[in-house]
């Protein structure tokens, strides 16, 4: 089956339309009748496709009695879904980009991660997450830190058979003493435990390599059975989904370089064990 060119913003837009309709208690058929549309038009929206104007969208959300904040969010997604990428800005509490990333990872069949400075989020333990969050320049409130920990641990529920996970991690991320030995020893032990899972590949880029292909930034590549691949890049206060072919090709070049420079799986595991001993 050919892969569809539905964008990340388009998929999230479709999910938002579906949620608004479900919360209204109406069926798609009934809503189409009220709007004097073909039912297929509503179905296309739920699937993240276009075919409507902003006015059409506002009418649909009005019939669904969606809150004004949801209407504003959906209008923003509607505009973003027509762009090549999708830039997200955090608000108070759990960052919006984390929620969106989790939703996309749940759709993915393969997740490839390059992490230069920290343990990859999929493998972080709660005390490690807390230490990083408390040191964040965003000055999160204690309640927000707790929410963030729950969200990040919830993200790890996808670490189950049925998906493939490939982690490239720089050695400096393993050696950075986040929270000291009281945090790092159980963190490294947790990674070791996770590596017995056949669907997880973990490879370390050693410090001895020096300059390497991944110096620009950490990122996540998402591969889907039904959609084209996406690359997600996160900075201090933004998250960016990249979907155009030129960007994907560029990050694929980075992954090929990391694959060339990284230790193999057994060498990587021996390195972790040497740190523990």
PDB file of C-alpha atoms in Angstrom:
ATOM      1  CA  UNK A   1       0.000   0.000   0.000  1.00  0.00           C
ATOM      2  CA  UNK A   2       1.484   3.417  -0.970  1.00  0.00           C
ATOM      3  CA  UNK A   3       2.238   5.812   1.868  1.00  0.00           C
ATOM      4  CA  UNK A   4       0.082   8.907   2.248  1.00  0.00           C
ATOM      5  CA  UNK A   5       1.456  12.425   2.264  1.00  0.00           C
ATOM      6  CA  UNK A   6      -0.561  13.501   5.323  1.00  0.00           C
ATOM      7  CA  UNK A   7       1.411  15.988   7.436  1.00  0.00           C
ATOM      8  CA  UNK A   8       1.914  15.761  11.199  1.00  0.00           C
ATOM      9  CA  UNK A   9      -0.138  18.923  11.711  1.00  0.00           C
ATOM     10  CA  UNK A  10      -2.785  17.496   9.370  1.00  0.00           C
ATOM     11  CA  UNK A  11      -3.022  14.300  11.408  1.00  0.00           C
ATOM     12  CA  UNK A  12      -3.325  16.250  14.648  1.00  0.00           C
ATOM     13  CA  UNK A  13      -5.911  18.498  13.008  1.00  0.00           C
ATOM     14  CA  UNK A  14      -7.925  15.429  12.018  1.00  0.00           C
ATOM     15  CA  UNK A  15      -7.743  14.078  15.557  1.00  0.00           C
ATOM     16  CA  UNK A  16      -9.007  17.421  16.854  1.00  0.00           C
ATOM     17  CA  UNK A  17     -11.992  17.357  14.478  1.00  0.00           C
ATOM     18  CA  UNK A  18     -12.776  13.777  15.539  1.00  0.00           C
ATOM     19  CA  UNK A  19     -12.626  14.746  19.235  1.00  0.00           C
ATOM     20  CA  UNK A  20     -14.893  17.759  18.697  1.00  0.00           C
ATOM     21  CA  UNK A  21     -17.496  15.617  16.921  1.00  0.00           C
ATOM     22  CA  UNK A  22     -17.366  12.887  19.573  1.00  0.00           C
ATOM     23  CA  UNK A  23     -17.736  15.414  22.402  1.00  0.00           C
ATOM     24  CA  UNK A  24     -20.777  16.885  20.657  1.00  0.00           C
ATOM     25  CA  UNK A  25     -22.524  13.513  20.794  1.00  0.00           C
ATOM     26  CA  UNK A  26     -23.344  13.702  17.076  1.00  0.00           C
ATOM     27  CA  UNK A  27     -22.431  11.250  14.357  1.00  0.00           C
ATOM     28  CA  UNK A  28     -20.483  12.394  11.309  1.00  0.00           C
ATOM     29  CA  UNK A  29     -23.602  11.778   9.226  1.00  0.00           C
ATOM     30  CA  UNK A  30     -25.787  13.980  11.435  1.00  0.00           C
ATOM     31  CA  UNK A  31     -23.190  16.767  11.424  1.00  0.00           C
ATOM     32  CA  UNK A  32     -22.944  16.580   7.621  1.00  0.00           C
ATOM     33  CA  UNK A  33     -26.723  16.953   7.389  1.00  0.00           C
ATOM     34  CA  UNK A  34     -26.686  20.060   9.598  1.00  0.00           C
ATOM     35  CA  UNK A  35     -23.886  21.602   7.548  1.00  0.00           C
ATOM     36  CA  UNK A  36     -25.491  20.543   4.257  1.00  0.00           C
ATOM     37  CA  UNK A  37     -22.285  18.706   3.321  1.00  0.00           C
ATOM     38  CA  UNK A  38     -21.570  15.327   1.847  1.00  0.00           C
ATOM     39  CA  UNK A  39     -20.639  12.927   4.667  1.00  0.00           C
ATOM     40  CA  UNK A  40     -17.368  12.240   2.824  1.00  0.00           C
ATOM     41  CA  UNK A  41     -16.360  15.872   3.413  1.00  0.00           C
ATOM     42  CA  UNK A  42     -16.570  15.403   7.178  1.00  0.00           C
ATOM     43  CA  UNK A  43     -14.751  12.074   6.856  1.00  0.00           C
ATOM     44  CA  UNK A  44     -11.915  13.759   4.943  1.00  0.00           C
ATOM     45  CA  UNK A  45     -11.500  16.310   7.741  1.00  0.00           C
ATOM     46  CA  UNK A  46     -11.301  13.583  10.378  1.00  0.00           C
ATOM     47  CA  UNK A  47      -8.536  11.975   8.306  1.00  0.00           C
ATOM     48  CA  UNK A  48      -6.594  15.247   8.281  1.00  0.00           C
ATOM     49  CA  UNK A  49      -7.308  16.109   4.670  1.00  0.00           C
ATOM     50  CA  UNK A  50      -8.212  19.576   3.399  1.00  0.00           C
ATOM     51  CA  UNK A  51     -11.163  20.524   1.268  1.00  0.00           C
ATOM     52  CA  UNK A  52     -12.638  23.200   3.532  1.00  0.00           C
ATOM     53  CA  UNK A  53     -12.161  26.886   4.231  1.00  0.00           C
ATOM     54  CA  UNK A  54     -11.570  28.510   7.613  1.00  0.00           C
ATOM     55  CA  UNK A  55     -15.226  29.572   7.565  1.00  0.00           C
ATOM     56  CA  UNK A  56     -16.298  25.966   6.997  1.00  0.00           C
ATOM     57  CA  UNK A  57     -14.163  24.856   9.937  1.00  0.00           C
ATOM     58  CA  UNK A  58     -15.591  27.521  12.255  1.00  0.00           C
ATOM     59  CA  UNK A  59     -19.142  26.462  11.262  1.00  0.00           C
ATOM     60  CA  UNK A  60     -18.366  22.826  12.018  1.00  0.00           C
ATOM     61  CA  UNK A  61     -16.843  23.634  15.413  1.00  0.00           C
ATOM     62  CA  UNK A  62     -19.782  25.917  16.227  1.00  0.00           C
ATOM     63  CA  UNK A  63     -22.253  23.096  15.606  1.00  0.00           C
ATOM     64  CA  UNK A  64     -20.084  20.940  17.873  1.00  0.00           C
ATOM     65  CA  UNK A  65     -20.122  23.710  20.512  1.00  0.00           C
ATOM     66  CA  UNK A  66     -16.351  23.530  20.843  1.00  0.00           C
ATOM     67  CA  UNK A  67     -14.799  25.872  23.462  1.00  0.00           C
ATOM     68  CA  UNK A  68     -13.223  29.038  22.068  1.00  0.00           C
ATOM     69  CA  UNK A  69      -9.718  27.881  23.059  1.00  0.00           C
ATOM     70  CA  UNK A  70     -10.220  24.685  21.038  1.00  0.00           C
ATOM     71  CA  UNK A  71     -11.456  26.702  18.053  1.00  0.00           C
ATOM     72  CA  UNK A  72      -8.316  28.876  18.134  1.00  0.00           C
ATOM     73  CA  UNK A  73      -6.114  25.794  18.405  1.00  0.00           C
ATOM     74  CA  UNK A  74      -7.865  24.094  15.494  1.00  0.00           C
ATOM     75  CA  UNK A  75      -7.588  27.184  13.301  1.00  0.00           C
ATOM     76  CA  UNK A  76      -3.844  27.311  14.021  1.00  0.00           C
ATOM     77  CA  UNK A  77      -3.503  23.620  13.112  1.00  0.00           C
ATOM     78  CA  UNK A  78      -5.550  24.195   9.959  1.00  0.00           C
ATOM     79  CA  UNK A  79      -3.018  26.808   8.809  1.00  0.00           C
ATOM     80  CA  UNK A  80       0.017  24.757   9.892  1.00  0.00           C
ATOM     81  CA  UNK A  81      -1.229  21.682   8.025  1.00  0.00           C
ATOM     82  CA  UNK A  82      -0.546  23.496   4.782  1.00  0.00           C
ATOM     83  CA  UNK A  83       3.120  24.127   5.585  1.00  0.00           C
ATOM     84  CA  UNK A  84       6.166  21.880   5.035  1.00  0.00           C
ATOM     85  CA  UNK A  85       7.006  21.747   8.737  1.00  0.00           C
ATOM     86  CA  UNK A  86       5.281  22.347  12.056  1.00  0.00           C
ATOM     87  CA  UNK A  87       6.825  24.553  14.732  1.00  0.00           C
ATOM     88  CA  UNK A  88       5.524  24.197  18.292  1.00  0.00           C
ATOM     89  CA  UNK A  89       6.017  26.543  21.241  1.00  0.00           C
ATOM     90  CA  UNK A  90       5.661  25.390  24.860  1.00  0.00           C
ATOM     91  CA  UNK A  91       3.160  26.776  27.319  1.00  0.00           C
ATOM     92  CA  UNK A  92       2.939  26.347  31.083  1.00  0.00           C
ATOM     93  CA  UNK A  93       2.927  22.760  32.329  1.00  0.00           C
ATOM     94  CA  UNK A  94       3.665  19.795  30.080  1.00  0.00           C
ATOM     95  CA  UNK A  95       5.087  21.183  26.801  1.00  0.00           C
ATOM     96  CA  UNK A  96       2.698  20.922  23.868  1.00  0.00           C
ATOM     97  CA  UNK A  97       5.476  19.532  21.690  1.00  0.00           C
ATOM     98  CA  UNK A  98       5.809  16.517  24.019  1.00  0.00           C
ATOM     99  CA  UNK A  99       2.118  15.697  23.683  1.00  0.00           C
ATOM    100  CA  UNK A 100       2.326  15.984  19.899  1.00  0.00           C
ATOM    101  CA  UNK A 101       5.492  13.891  19.745  1.00  0.00           C
ATOM    102  CA  UNK A 102       3.886  11.141  21.857  1.00  0.00           C
ATOM    103  CA  UNK A 103       0.874  11.055  19.531  1.00  0.00           C
ATOM    104  CA  UNK A 104       3.113  10.685  16.480  1.00  0.00           C
ATOM    105  CA  UNK A 105       5.265   8.008  18.113  1.00  0.00           C
ATOM    106  CA  UNK A 106       2.137   5.967  18.801  1.00  0.00           C
ATOM    107  CA  UNK A 107       1.521   5.900  15.033  1.00  0.00           C
ATOM    108  CA  UNK A 108       5.110   5.031  14.118  1.00  0.00           C
ATOM    109  CA  UNK A 109       6.416   1.564  13.295  1.00  0.00           C
ATOM    110  CA  UNK A 110      10.090   2.476  13.769  1.00  0.00           C
ATOM    111  CA  UNK A 111      11.619   5.164  15.988  1.00  0.00           C
ATOM    112  CA  UNK A 112      15.263   6.161  15.561  1.00  0.00           C
ATOM    113  CA  UNK A 113      16.801   8.482  18.151  1.00  0.00           C
ATOM    114  CA  UNK A 114      20.072  10.404  18.180  1.00  0.00           C
ATOM    115  CA  UNK A 115      20.854  11.858  21.610  1.00  0.00           C
ATOM    116  CA  UNK A 116      24.009  13.890  22.067  1.00  0.00           C
ATOM    117  CA  UNK A 117      23.857  15.247  25.623  1.00  0.00           C
ATOM    118  CA  UNK A 118      21.261  13.291  27.624  1.00  0.00           C
ATOM    119  CA  UNK A 119      19.955   9.758  28.023  1.00  0.00           C
ATOM    120  CA  UNK A 120      17.162   9.351  25.415  1.00  0.00           C
ATOM    121  CA  UNK A 121      13.756  10.202  26.884  1.00  0.00           C
ATOM    122  CA  UNK A 122      12.384   6.728  26.147  1.00  0.00           C
ATOM    123  CA  UNK A 123      14.955   5.255  28.550  1.00  0.00           C
ATOM    124  CA  UNK A 124      15.022   7.870  31.328  1.00  0.00           C
ATOM    125  CA  UNK A 125      14.034   6.925  34.890  1.00  0.00           C
ATOM    126  CA  UNK A 126      11.897   9.241  37.039  1.00  0.00           C
ATOM    127  CA  UNK A 127      14.760  10.602  39.174  1.00  0.00           C
ATOM    128  CA  UNK A 128      16.766  11.444  36.036  1.00  0.00           C
ATOM    129  CA  UNK A 129      13.768  13.245  34.483  1.00  0.00           C
ATOM    130  CA  UNK A 130      13.218  15.194  37.712  1.00  0.00           C
ATOM    131  CA  UNK A 131      16.844  16.298  37.937  1.00  0.00           C
ATOM    132  CA  UNK A 132      16.881  17.510  34.323  1.00  0.00           C
ATOM    133  CA  UNK A 133      13.520  19.291  34.728  1.00  0.00           C
ATOM    134  CA  UNK A 134      14.583  21.047  37.922  1.00  0.00           C
ATOM    135  CA  UNK A 135      17.699  22.349  36.198  1.00  0.00           C
ATOM    136  CA  UNK A 136      15.685  23.592  33.230  1.00  0.00           C
ATOM    137  CA  UNK A 137      15.869  27.297  32.437  1.00  0.00           C
ATOM    138  CA  UNK A 138      12.070  27.263  32.129  1.00  0.00           C
ATOM    139  CA  UNK A 139      11.776  27.327  35.952  1.00  0.00           C
ATOM    140  CA  UNK A 140       8.982  24.773  36.141  1.00  0.00           C
ATOM    141  CA  UNK A 141       6.752  24.730  39.193  1.00  0.00           C
ATOM    142  CA  UNK A 142       6.908  21.566  41.355  1.00  0.00           C
ATOM    143  CA  UNK A 143       3.460  20.486  40.144  1.00  0.00           C
ATOM    144  CA  UNK A 144       4.551  21.005  36.528  1.00  0.00           C
ATOM    145  CA  UNK A 145       7.664  18.899  37.130  1.00  0.00           C
ATOM    146  CA  UNK A 146       5.457  16.090  38.455  1.00  0.00           C
ATOM    147  CA  UNK A 147       3.196  16.391  35.400  1.00  0.00           C
ATOM    148  CA  UNK A 148       6.213  16.287  33.116  1.00  0.00           C
ATOM    149  CA  UNK A 149       7.558  13.155  34.807  1.00  0.00           C
ATOM    150  CA  UNK A 150       4.193  11.415  34.412  1.00  0.00           C
ATOM    151  CA  UNK A 151       3.992  12.452  30.746  1.00  0.00           C
ATOM    152  CA  UNK A 152       7.516  11.265  29.963  1.00  0.00           C
ATOM    153  CA  UNK A 153       7.060   7.950  31.761  1.00  0.00           C
ATOM    154  CA  UNK A 154       3.741   7.541  29.948  1.00  0.00           C
ATOM    155  CA  UNK A 155       5.596   8.067  26.673  1.00  0.00           C
ATOM    156  CA  UNK A 156       7.656   4.970  27.454  1.00  0.00           C
ATOM    157  CA  UNK A 157       4.601   2.716  27.298  1.00  0.00           C
ATOM    158  CA  UNK A 158       5.242   2.338  23.564  1.00  0.00           C
ATOM    159  CA  UNK A 159       8.425   0.352  24.342  1.00  0.00           C
ATOM    160  CA  UNK A 160       6.724  -2.921  23.525  1.00  0.00           C
ATOM    161  CA  UNK A 161       6.903  -5.503  20.732  1.00  0.00           C
ATOM    162  CA  UNK A 162       5.415  -4.332  17.459  1.00  0.00           C
ATOM    163  CA  UNK A 163       7.774  -1.370  16.958  1.00  0.00           C
ATOM    164  CA  UNK A 164      11.483  -1.141  16.296  1.00  0.00           C
ATOM    165  CA  UNK A 165      13.626   1.251  18.343  1.00  0.00           C
ATOM    166  CA  UNK A 166      17.140   2.320  17.385  1.00  0.00           C
ATOM    167  CA  UNK A 167      19.097   4.541  19.775  1.00  0.00           C
ATOM    168  CA  UNK A 168      22.356   6.287  18.909  1.00  0.00           C
ATOM    169  CA  UNK A 169      23.738   7.928  22.059  1.00  0.00           C
ATOM    170  CA  UNK A 170      26.943   9.872  22.544  1.00  0.00           C
ATOM    171  CA  UNK A 171      29.223   8.573  25.293  1.00  0.00           C
ATOM    172  CA  UNK A 172      29.176  11.989  26.973  1.00  0.00           C
ATOM    173  CA  UNK A 173      25.433  11.562  27.593  1.00  0.00           C
ATOM    174  CA  UNK A 174      26.164   8.374  29.535  1.00  0.00           C
ATOM    175  CA  UNK A 175      28.988   9.979  31.518  1.00  0.00           C
ATOM    176  CA  UNK A 176      27.260  13.279  32.346  1.00  0.00           C
ATOM    177  CA  UNK A 177      26.623  12.894  36.118  1.00  0.00           C
ATOM    178  CA  UNK A 178      22.992  14.057  36.178  1.00  0.00           C
ATOM    179  CA  UNK A 179      22.015  13.908  39.855  1.00  0.00           C
ATOM    180  CA  UNK A 180      25.299  12.205  40.765  1.00  0.00           C
ATOM    181  CA  UNK A 181      25.829   8.491  41.298  1.00  0.00           C
ATOM    182  CA  UNK A 182      22.562   8.136  43.223  1.00  0.00           C
ATOM    183  CA  UNK A 183      20.753   8.840  39.937  1.00  0.00           C
ATOM    184  CA  UNK A 184      23.217   7.649  37.306  1.00  0.00           C
ATOM    185  CA  UNK A 185      23.823   4.151  38.670  1.00  0.00           C
ATOM    186  CA  UNK A 186      20.128   3.147  38.603  1.00  0.00           C
ATOM    187  CA  UNK A 187      19.776   4.979  35.277  1.00  0.00           C
ATOM    188  CA  UNK A 188      22.551   2.959  33.642  1.00  0.00           C
ATOM    189  CA  UNK A 189      21.219  -0.225  35.216  1.00  0.00           C
ATOM    190  CA  UNK A 190      17.795   0.561  33.730  1.00  0.00           C
ATOM    191  CA  UNK A 191      19.317   0.897  30.254  1.00  0.00           C
ATOM    192  CA  UNK A 192      21.016  -2.475  30.684  1.00  0.00           C
ATOM    193  CA  UNK A 193      17.717  -4.083  31.655  1.00  0.00           C
ATOM    194  CA  UNK A 194      15.924  -2.554  28.657  1.00  0.00           C
ATOM    195  CA  UNK A 195      18.569  -3.819  26.218  1.00  0.00           C
ATOM    196  CA  UNK A 196      17.481  -7.444  26.663  1.00  0.00           C
ATOM    197  CA  UNK A 197      14.440  -6.546  24.548  1.00  0.00           C
ATOM    198  CA  UNK A 198      15.012  -7.747  20.992  1.00  0.00           C
ATOM    199  CA  UNK A 199      13.244  -4.779  19.403  1.00  0.00           C
ATOM    200  CA  UNK A 200      15.635  -2.249  20.999  1.00  0.00           C
ATOM    201  CA  UNK A 201      19.033  -1.445  19.488  1.00  0.00           C
ATOM    202  CA  UNK A 202      21.386   0.772  21.526  1.00  0.00           C
ATOM    203  CA  UNK A 203      24.697   1.993  20.115  1.00  0.00           C
ATOM    204  CA  UNK A 204      27.147   4.435  21.634  1.00  0.00           C
ATOM    205  CA  UNK A 205      29.157   6.994  19.665  1.00  0.00           C
ATOM    206  CA  UNK A 206      32.436   7.063  21.636  1.00  0.00           C
ATOM    207  CA  UNK A 207      34.154  10.266  22.715  1.00  0.00           C
ATOM    208  CA  UNK A 208      37.326   8.999  21.026  1.00  0.00           C
ATOM    209  CA  UNK A 209      35.704   9.497  17.596  1.00  0.00           C
ATOM    210  CA  UNK A 210      35.953  13.255  18.085  1.00  0.00           C
ATOM    211  CA  UNK A 211      33.903  15.310  15.630  1.00  0.00           C
ATOM    212  CA  UNK A 212      30.984  13.341  14.221  1.00  0.00           C
ATOM    213  CA  UNK A 213      28.000  13.682  11.893  1.00  0.00           C
ATOM    214  CA  UNK A 214      25.503  14.440  14.677  1.00  0.00           C
ATOM    215  CA  UNK A 215      27.129  17.566  16.096  1.00  0.00           C
ATOM    216  CA  UNK A 216      24.331  19.919  14.997  1.00  0.00           C
ATOM    217  CA  UNK A 217      21.553  18.573  17.246  1.00  0.00           C
ATOM    218  CA  UNK A 218      19.759  15.610  18.706  1.00  0.00           C
ATOM    219  CA  UNK A 219      16.641  14.419  16.859  1.00  0.00           C
ATOM    220  CA  UNK A 220      14.064  11.679  16.424  1.00  0.00           C
ATOM    221  CA  UNK A 221      13.167  10.058  13.100  1.00  0.00           C
ATOM    222  CA  UNK A 222       9.712   8.493  12.863  1.00  0.00           C
ATOM    223  CA  UNK A 223       8.883   5.890  10.207  1.00  0.00           C
ATOM    224  CA  UNK A 224       5.285   4.885   9.533  1.00  0.00           C
ATOM    225  CA  UNK A 225       3.585   2.100   7.646  1.00  0.00           C
ATOM    226  CA  UNK A 226       0.965   4.486   6.212  1.00  0.00           C
ATOM    227  CA  UNK A 227       2.739   7.863   6.079  1.00  0.00           C
ATOM    228  CA  UNK A 228       5.978   9.361   4.866  1.00  0.00           C
ATOM    229  CA  UNK A 229       8.776   9.643   7.489  1.00  0.00           C
ATOM    230  CA  UNK A 230       9.127  12.644   9.794  1.00  0.00           C
ATOM    231  CA  UNK A 231      12.046  14.102  11.740  1.00  0.00           C
ATOM    232  CA  UNK A 232      11.449  15.839  15.058  1.00  0.00           C
ATOM    233  CA  UNK A 233      13.987  18.332  16.442  1.00  0.00           C
ATOM    234  CA  UNK A 234      13.613  19.951  19.870  1.00  0.00           C
ATOM    235  CA  UNK A 235      15.392  23.005  21.216  1.00  0.00           C
ATOM    236  CA  UNK A 236      15.113  24.788  24.558  1.00  0.00           C
ATOM    237  CA  UNK A 237      11.729  26.335  23.856  1.00  0.00           C
ATOM    238  CA  UNK A 238      10.448  24.893  20.568  1.00  0.00           C
ATOM    239  CA  UNK A 239       9.741  21.601  18.838  1.00  0.00           C
ATOM    240  CA  UNK A 240       9.880  21.264  15.056  1.00  0.00           C
ATOM    241  CA  UNK A 241       8.478  18.473  12.872  1.00  0.00           C
ATOM    242  CA  UNK A 242      10.243  18.326   9.484  1.00  0.00           C
ATOM    243  CA  UNK A 243       8.539  16.514   6.616  1.00  0.00           C
ATOM    244  CA  UNK A 244      10.020  17.753   3.326  1.00  0.00           C
ATOM    245  CA  UNK A 245      12.224  15.323   1.388  1.00  0.00           C
ATOM    246  CA  UNK A 246      15.319  17.529   1.474  1.00  0.00           C
ATOM    247  CA  UNK A 247      15.266  17.682   5.278  1.00  0.00           C
ATOM    248  CA  UNK A 248      14.620  13.941   5.643  1.00  0.00           C
ATOM    249  CA  UNK A 249      17.504  13.149   3.249  1.00  0.00           C
ATOM    250  CA  UNK A 250      19.819  15.427   5.234  1.00  0.00           C
ATOM    251  CA  UNK A 251      19.044  13.732   8.538  1.00  0.00           C
ATOM    252  CA  UNK A 252      19.376  10.316   6.896  1.00  0.00           C
ATOM    253  CA  UNK A 253      22.928  11.323   5.978  1.00  0.00           C
ATOM    254  CA  UNK A 254      23.542  12.085   9.650  1.00  0.00           C
ATOM    255  CA  UNK A 255      22.243   8.654  10.666  1.00  0.00           C
ATOM    256  CA  UNK A 256      24.513   6.956   8.153  1.00  0.00           C
ATOM    257  CA  UNK A 257      27.456   8.818   9.662  1.00  0.00           C
ATOM    258  CA  UNK A 258      26.455   7.841  13.201  1.00  0.00           C
ATOM    259  CA  UNK A 259      26.027   4.239  12.110  1.00  0.00           C
ATOM    260  CA  UNK A 260      29.568   4.299  10.761  1.00  0.00           C
ATOM    261  CA  UNK A 261      31.105   5.830  13.921  1.00  0.00           C
ATOM    262  CA  UNK A 262      29.105   4.077  16.660  1.00  0.00           C
ATOM    263  CA  UNK A 263      30.201   1.023  18.614  1.00  0.00           C
ATOM    264  CA  UNK A 264      28.208  -2.099  17.882  1.00  0.00           C
ATOM    265  CA  UNK A 265      25.519  -3.269  20.328  1.00  0.00           C
ATOM    266  CA  UNK A 266      27.802  -5.609  22.319  1.00  0.00           C
ATOM    267  CA  UNK A 267      30.627  -3.055  22.558  1.00  0.00           C
ATOM    268  CA  UNK A 268      28.107  -0.448  23.712  1.00  0.00           C
ATOM    269  CA  UNK A 269      26.807  -2.730  26.436  1.00  0.00           C
ATOM    270  CA  UNK A 270      30.348  -3.480  27.621  1.00  0.00           C
ATOM    271  CA  UNK A 271      30.985   0.257  27.871  1.00  0.00           C
ATOM    272  CA  UNK A 272      27.923   0.717  30.088  1.00  0.00           C
ATOM    273  CA  UNK A 273      29.004  -2.185  32.293  1.00  0.00           C
ATOM    274  CA  UNK A 274      32.472  -0.661  32.639  1.00  0.00           C
ATOM    275  CA  UNK A 275      30.875   2.547  33.924  1.00  0.00           C
ATOM    276  CA  UNK A 276      28.863   0.579  36.480  1.00  0.00           C
ATOM    277  CA  UNK A 277      31.885  -1.327  37.727  1.00  0.00           C
TER     278      UNK A 277
END
